Short mmCIF file of N, CA and C in Angstrom, two decimals:
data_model
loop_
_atom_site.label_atom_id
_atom_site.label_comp_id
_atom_site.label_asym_id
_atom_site.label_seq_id
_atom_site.Cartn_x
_atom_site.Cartn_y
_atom_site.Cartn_z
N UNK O 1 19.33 -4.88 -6.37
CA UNK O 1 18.21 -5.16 -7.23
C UNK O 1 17.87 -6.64 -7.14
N UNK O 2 16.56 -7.00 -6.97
CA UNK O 2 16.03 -8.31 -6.87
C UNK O 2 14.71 -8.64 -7.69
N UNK O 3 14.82 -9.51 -8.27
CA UNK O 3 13.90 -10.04 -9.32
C UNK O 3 13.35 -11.42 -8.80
N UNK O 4 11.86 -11.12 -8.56
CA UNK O 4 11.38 -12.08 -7.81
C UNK O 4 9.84 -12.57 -8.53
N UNK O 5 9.70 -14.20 -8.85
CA UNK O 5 9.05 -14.52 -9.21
C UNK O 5 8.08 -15.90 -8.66
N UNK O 6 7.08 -15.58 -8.78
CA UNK O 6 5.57 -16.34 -8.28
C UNK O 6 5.48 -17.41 -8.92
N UNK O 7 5.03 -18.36 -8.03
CA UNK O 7 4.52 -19.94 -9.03
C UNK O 7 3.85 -20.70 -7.82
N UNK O 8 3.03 -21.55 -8.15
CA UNK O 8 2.21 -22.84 -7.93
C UNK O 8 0.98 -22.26 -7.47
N UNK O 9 0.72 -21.33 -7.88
CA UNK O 9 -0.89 -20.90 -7.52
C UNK O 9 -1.92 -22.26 -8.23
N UNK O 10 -2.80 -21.90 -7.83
CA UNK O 10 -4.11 -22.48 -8.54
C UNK O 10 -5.28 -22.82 -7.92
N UNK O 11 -6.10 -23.86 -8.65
CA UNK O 11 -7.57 -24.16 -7.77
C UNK O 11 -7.34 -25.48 -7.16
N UNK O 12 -8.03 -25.43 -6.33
CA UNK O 12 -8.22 -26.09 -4.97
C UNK O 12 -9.32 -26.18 -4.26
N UNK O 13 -9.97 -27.37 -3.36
CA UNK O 13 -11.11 -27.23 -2.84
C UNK O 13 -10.95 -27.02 -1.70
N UNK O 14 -11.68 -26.63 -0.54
CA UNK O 14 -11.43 -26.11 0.61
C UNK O 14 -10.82 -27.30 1.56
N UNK O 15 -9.58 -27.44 2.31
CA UNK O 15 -9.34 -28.44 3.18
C UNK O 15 -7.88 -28.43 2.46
N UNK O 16 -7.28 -28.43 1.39
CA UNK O 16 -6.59 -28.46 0.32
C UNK O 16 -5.23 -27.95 0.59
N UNK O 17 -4.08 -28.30 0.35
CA UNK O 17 -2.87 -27.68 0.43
C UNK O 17 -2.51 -27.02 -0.93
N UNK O 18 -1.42 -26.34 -0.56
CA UNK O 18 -0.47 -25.48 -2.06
C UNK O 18 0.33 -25.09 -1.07
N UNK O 19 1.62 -25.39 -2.02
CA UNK O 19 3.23 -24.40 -1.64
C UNK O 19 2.78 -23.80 -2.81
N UNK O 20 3.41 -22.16 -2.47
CA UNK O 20 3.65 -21.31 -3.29
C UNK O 20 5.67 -21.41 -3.01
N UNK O 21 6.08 -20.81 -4.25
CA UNK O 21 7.39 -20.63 -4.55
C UNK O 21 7.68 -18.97 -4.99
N UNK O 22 8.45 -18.81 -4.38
CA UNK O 22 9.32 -17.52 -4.98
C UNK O 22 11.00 -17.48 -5.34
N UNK O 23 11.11 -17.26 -6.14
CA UNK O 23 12.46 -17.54 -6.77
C UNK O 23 12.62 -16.12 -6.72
N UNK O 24 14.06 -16.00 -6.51
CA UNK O 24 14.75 -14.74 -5.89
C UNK O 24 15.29 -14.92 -7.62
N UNK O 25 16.54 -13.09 -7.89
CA UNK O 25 17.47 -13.27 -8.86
C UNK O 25 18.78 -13.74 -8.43
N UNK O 26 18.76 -13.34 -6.98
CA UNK O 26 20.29 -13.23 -6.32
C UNK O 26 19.78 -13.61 -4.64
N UNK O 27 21.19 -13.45 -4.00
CA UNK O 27 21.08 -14.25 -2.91
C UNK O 27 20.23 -13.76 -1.89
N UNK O 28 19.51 -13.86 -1.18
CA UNK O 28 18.67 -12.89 -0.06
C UNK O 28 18.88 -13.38 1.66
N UNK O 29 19.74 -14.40 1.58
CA UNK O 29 19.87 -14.84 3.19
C UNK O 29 20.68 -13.78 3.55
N UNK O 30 20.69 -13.52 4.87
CA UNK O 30 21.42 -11.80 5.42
C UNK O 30 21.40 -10.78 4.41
N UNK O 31 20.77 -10.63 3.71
CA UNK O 31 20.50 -9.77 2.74
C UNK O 31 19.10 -8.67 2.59
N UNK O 32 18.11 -9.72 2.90
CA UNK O 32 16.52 -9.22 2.40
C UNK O 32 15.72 -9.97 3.79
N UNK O 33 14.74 -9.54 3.70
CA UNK O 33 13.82 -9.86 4.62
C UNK O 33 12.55 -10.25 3.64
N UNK O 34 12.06 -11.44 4.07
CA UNK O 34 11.05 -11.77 2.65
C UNK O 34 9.44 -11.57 3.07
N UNK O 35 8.58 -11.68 2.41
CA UNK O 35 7.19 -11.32 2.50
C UNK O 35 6.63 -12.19 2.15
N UNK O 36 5.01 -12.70 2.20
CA UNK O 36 4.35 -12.81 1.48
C UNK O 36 2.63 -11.99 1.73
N UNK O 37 2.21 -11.53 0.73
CA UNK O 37 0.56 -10.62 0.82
C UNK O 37 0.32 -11.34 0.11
N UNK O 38 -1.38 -10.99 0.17
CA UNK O 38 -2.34 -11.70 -1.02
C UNK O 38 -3.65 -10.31 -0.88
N UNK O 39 -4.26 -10.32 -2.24
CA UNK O 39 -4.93 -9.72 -2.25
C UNK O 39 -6.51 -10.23 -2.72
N UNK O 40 -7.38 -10.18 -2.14
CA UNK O 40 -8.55 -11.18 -2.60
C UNK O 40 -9.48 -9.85 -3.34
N UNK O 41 -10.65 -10.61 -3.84
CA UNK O 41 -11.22 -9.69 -4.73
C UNK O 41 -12.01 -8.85 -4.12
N UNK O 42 -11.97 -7.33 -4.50
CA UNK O 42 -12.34 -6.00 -3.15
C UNK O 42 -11.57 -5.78 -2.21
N UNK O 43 -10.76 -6.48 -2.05
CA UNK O 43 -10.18 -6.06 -0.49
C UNK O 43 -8.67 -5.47 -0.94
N UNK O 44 -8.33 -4.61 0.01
CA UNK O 44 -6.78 -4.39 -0.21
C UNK O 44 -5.63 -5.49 0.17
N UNK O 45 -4.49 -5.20 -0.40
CA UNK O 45 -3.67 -6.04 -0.29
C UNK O 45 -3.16 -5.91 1.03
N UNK O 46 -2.68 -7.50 1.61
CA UNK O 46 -2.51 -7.05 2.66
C UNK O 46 -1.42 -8.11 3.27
N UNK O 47 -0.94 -7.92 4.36
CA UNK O 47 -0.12 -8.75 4.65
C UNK O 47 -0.43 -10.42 5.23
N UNK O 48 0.46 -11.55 4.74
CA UNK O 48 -0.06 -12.52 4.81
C UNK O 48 1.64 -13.64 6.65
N UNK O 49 2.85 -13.45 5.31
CA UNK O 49 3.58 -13.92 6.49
C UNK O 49 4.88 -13.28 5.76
N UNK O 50 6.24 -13.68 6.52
CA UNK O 50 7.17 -12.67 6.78
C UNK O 50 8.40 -14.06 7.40
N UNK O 51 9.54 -13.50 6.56
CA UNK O 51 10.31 -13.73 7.48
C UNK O 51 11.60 -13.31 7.48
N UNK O 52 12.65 -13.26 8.21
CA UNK O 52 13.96 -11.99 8.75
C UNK O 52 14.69 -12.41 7.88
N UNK O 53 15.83 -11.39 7.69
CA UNK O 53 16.85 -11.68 7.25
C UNK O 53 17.44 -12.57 7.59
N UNK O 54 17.94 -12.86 8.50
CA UNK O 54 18.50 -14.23 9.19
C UNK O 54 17.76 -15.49 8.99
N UNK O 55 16.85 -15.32 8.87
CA UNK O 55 16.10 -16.43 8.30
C UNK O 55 15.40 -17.15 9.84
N UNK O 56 15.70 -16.72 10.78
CA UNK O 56 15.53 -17.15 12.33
C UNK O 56 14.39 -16.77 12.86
N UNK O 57 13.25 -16.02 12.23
CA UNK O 57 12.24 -15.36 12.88
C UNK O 57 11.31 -15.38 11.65
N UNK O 58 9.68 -15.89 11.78
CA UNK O 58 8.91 -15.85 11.07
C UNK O 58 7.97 -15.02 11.67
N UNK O 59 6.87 -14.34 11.13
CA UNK O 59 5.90 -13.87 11.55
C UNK O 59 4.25 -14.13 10.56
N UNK O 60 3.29 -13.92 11.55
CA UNK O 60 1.75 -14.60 10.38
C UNK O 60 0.94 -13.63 11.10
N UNK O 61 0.01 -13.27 9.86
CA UNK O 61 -1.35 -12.88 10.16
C UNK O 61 -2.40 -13.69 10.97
N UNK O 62 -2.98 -13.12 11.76
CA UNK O 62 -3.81 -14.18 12.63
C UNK O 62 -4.41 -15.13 11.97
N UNK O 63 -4.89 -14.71 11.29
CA UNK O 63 -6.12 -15.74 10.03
C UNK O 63 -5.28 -16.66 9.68
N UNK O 64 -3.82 -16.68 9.59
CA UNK O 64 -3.34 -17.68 9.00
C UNK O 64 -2.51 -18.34 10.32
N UNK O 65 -1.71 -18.09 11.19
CA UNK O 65 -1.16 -19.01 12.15
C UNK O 65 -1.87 -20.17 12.38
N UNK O 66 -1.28 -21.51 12.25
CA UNK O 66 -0.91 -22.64 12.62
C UNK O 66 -1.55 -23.41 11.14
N UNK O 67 -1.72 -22.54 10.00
CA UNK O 67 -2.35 -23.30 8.41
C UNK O 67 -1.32 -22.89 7.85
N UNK O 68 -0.29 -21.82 7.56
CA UNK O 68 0.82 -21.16 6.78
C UNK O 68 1.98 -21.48 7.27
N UNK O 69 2.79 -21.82 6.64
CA UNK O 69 4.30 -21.93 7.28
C UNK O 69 5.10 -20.91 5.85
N UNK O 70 6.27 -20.11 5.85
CA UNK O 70 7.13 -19.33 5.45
C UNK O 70 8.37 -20.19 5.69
N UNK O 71 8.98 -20.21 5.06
CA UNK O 71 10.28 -21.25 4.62
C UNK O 71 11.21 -20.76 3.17
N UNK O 72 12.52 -20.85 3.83
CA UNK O 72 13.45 -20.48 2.77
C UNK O 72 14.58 -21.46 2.40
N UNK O 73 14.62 -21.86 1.19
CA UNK O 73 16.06 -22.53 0.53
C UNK O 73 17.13 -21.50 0.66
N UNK O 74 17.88 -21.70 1.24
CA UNK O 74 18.93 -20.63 1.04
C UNK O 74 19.72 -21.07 0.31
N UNK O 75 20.19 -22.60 -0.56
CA UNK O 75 21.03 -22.47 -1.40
C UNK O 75 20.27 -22.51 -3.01
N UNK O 76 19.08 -22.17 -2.98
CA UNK O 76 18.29 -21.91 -4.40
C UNK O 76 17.67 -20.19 -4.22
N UNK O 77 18.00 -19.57 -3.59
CA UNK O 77 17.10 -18.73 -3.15
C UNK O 77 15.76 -18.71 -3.83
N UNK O 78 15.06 -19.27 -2.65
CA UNK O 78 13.48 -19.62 -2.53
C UNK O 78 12.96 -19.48 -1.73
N UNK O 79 11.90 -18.60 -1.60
CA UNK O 79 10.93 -18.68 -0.23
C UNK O 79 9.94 -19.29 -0.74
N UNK O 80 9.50 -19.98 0.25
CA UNK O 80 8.08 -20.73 -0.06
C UNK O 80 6.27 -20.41 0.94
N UNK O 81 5.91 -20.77 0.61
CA UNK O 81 4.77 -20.23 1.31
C UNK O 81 3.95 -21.34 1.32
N UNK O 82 4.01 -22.68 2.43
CA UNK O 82 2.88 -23.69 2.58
C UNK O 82 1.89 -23.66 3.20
N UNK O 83 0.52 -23.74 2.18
CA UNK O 83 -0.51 -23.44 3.13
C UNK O 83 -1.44 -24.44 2.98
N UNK O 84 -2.04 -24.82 4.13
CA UNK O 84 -2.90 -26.02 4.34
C UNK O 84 -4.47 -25.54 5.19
N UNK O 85 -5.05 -26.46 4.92
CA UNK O 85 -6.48 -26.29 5.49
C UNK O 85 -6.97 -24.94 4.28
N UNK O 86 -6.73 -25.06 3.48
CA UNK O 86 -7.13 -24.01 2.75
C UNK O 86 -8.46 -23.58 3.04
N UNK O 87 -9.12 -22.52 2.94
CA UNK O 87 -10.40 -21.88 2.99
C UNK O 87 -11.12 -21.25 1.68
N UNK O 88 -11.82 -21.01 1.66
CA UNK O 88 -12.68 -20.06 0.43
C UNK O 88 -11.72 -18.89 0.10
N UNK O 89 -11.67 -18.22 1.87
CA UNK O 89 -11.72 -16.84 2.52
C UNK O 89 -9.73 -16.59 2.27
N UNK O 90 -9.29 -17.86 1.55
CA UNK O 90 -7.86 -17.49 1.48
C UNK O 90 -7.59 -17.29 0.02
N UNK O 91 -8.79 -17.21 -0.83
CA UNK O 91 -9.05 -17.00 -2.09
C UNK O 91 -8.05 -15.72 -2.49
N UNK O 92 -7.18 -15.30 -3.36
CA UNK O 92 -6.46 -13.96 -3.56
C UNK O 92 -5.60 -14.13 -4.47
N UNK O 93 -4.62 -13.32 -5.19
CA UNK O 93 -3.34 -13.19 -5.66
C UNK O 93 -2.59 -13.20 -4.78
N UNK O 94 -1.57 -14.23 -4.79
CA UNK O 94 -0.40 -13.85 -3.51
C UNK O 94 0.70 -13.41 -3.84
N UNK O 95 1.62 -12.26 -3.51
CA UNK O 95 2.43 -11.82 -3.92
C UNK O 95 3.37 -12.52 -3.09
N UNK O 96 5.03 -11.86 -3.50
CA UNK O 96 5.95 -12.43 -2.72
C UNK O 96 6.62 -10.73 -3.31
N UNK O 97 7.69 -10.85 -1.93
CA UNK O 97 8.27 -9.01 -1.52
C UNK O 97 9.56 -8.90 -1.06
N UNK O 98 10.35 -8.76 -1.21
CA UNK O 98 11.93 -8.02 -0.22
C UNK O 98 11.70 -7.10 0.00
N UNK O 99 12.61 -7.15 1.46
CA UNK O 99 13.26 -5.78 1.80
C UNK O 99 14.34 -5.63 2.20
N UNK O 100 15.23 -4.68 1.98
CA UNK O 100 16.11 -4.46 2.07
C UNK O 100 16.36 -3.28 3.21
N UNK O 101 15.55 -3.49 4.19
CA UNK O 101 15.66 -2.05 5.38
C UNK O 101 16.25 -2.98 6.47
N UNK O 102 16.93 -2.39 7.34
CA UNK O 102 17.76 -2.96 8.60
C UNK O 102 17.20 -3.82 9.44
N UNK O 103 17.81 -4.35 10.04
CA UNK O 103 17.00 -5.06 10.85
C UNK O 103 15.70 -4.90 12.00
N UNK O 104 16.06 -3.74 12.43
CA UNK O 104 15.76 -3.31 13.50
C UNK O 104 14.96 -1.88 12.87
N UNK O 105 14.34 -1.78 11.65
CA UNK O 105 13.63 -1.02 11.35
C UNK O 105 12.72 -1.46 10.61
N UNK O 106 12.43 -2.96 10.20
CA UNK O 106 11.38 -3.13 9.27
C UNK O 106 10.19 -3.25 10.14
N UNK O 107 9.18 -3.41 9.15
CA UNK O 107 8.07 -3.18 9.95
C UNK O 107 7.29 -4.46 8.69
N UNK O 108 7.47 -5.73 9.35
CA UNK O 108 7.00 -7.14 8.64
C UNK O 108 5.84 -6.78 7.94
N UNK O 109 4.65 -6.16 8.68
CA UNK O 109 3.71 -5.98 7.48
C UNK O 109 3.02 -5.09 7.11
N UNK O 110 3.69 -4.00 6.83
CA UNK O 110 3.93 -3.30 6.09
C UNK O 110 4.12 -3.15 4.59
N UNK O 111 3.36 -2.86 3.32
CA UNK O 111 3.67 -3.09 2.08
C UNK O 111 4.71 -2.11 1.67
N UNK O 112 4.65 -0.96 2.24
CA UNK O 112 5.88 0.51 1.64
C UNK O 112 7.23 0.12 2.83
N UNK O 113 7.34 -1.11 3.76
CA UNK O 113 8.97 -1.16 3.62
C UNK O 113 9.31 -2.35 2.85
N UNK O 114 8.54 -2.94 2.09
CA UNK O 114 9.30 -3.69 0.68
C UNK O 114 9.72 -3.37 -0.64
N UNK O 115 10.79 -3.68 -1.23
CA UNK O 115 11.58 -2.73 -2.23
C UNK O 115 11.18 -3.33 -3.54
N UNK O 116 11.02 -4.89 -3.59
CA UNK O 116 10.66 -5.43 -4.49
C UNK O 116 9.73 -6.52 -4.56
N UNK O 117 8.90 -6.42 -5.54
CA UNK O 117 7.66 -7.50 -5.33
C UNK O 117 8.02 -8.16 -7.10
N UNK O 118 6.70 -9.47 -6.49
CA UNK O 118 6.95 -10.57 -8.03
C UNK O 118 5.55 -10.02 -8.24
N UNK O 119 4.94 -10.91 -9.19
CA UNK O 119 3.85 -10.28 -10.31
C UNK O 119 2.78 -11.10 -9.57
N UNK O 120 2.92 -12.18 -8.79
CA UNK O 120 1.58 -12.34 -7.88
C UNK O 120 1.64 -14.28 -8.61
N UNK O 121 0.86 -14.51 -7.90
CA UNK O 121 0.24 -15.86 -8.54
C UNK O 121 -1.53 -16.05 -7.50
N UNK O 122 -2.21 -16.17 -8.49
CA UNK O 122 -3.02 -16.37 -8.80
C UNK O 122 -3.69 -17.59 -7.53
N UNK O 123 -4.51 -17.77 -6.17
CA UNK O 123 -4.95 -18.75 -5.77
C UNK O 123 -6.40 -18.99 -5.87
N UNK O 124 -7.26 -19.79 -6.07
CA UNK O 124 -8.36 -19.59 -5.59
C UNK O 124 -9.09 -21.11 -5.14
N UNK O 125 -10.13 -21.01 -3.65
CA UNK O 125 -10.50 -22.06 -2.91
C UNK O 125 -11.61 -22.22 -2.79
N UNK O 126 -12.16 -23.47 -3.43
CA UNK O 126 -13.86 -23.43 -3.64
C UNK O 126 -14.35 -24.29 -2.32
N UNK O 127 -15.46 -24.12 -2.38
CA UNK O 127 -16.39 -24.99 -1.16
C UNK O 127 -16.71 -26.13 -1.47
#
């Protein structure tokens, strides 16, 4: 069981940075495989970036490679989510997710192989 919670959302003008934070309950290095989605307004939620259990392998949605970086404290358990060059179009709730499926069976973005999600935080990027 993992209890995972959202922070540093907010407003921002376009060009703009934000780390988002996720605070784990318990430990998730070789443990969980972490997430992050966002969901903007109308659209489904969807996958944003990802990274392994091992902590050795990240993965990004096109829209976001080379503006998003995925990063973990492993002695606070924290994933973070830094994103720069912000856009309008990155406007959403961003969630943060575990999983707890094998290595060699998750499927990064994917929302039904994550076991546990936080309550979202809130971004939004004006012009």
């Amino acid at each position: 069981q993992v209890q995972l919670a959202e922070s540093g959302g907010g407003l921002v003008q376009a060009g703009d940075s934000l780390r988002l934070s996720c605070a784990a309950s318990r430990r998730t290095f070789n443990n969980y495989a972490m997430g992050w989605f966002r969901q903007g307004p109308g659209k489904e939620r969807e996958f944003v970036a990802a990274l392994s259990r091992s902590g050795f392998n990240t993965y990004y949605t096109d829209s976001v490679k080379g503006r998003f970086t995925i990063s973990r404290d492993n002695a606070e358990n924290i994933v973070y989510l830094e994103m720069n060059s912000l856009k309008p179009e990155d406007t959403a709730v961003y969630y943060c997710a575990a999983s707890a499926k094998l290595y060699l069976g998750i499927r990064y973005s994917q929302l039904d192989d994550y076991d546990y999600w936080g309550q979202g935080t809130q971004v939004t990027v004006s012009s």
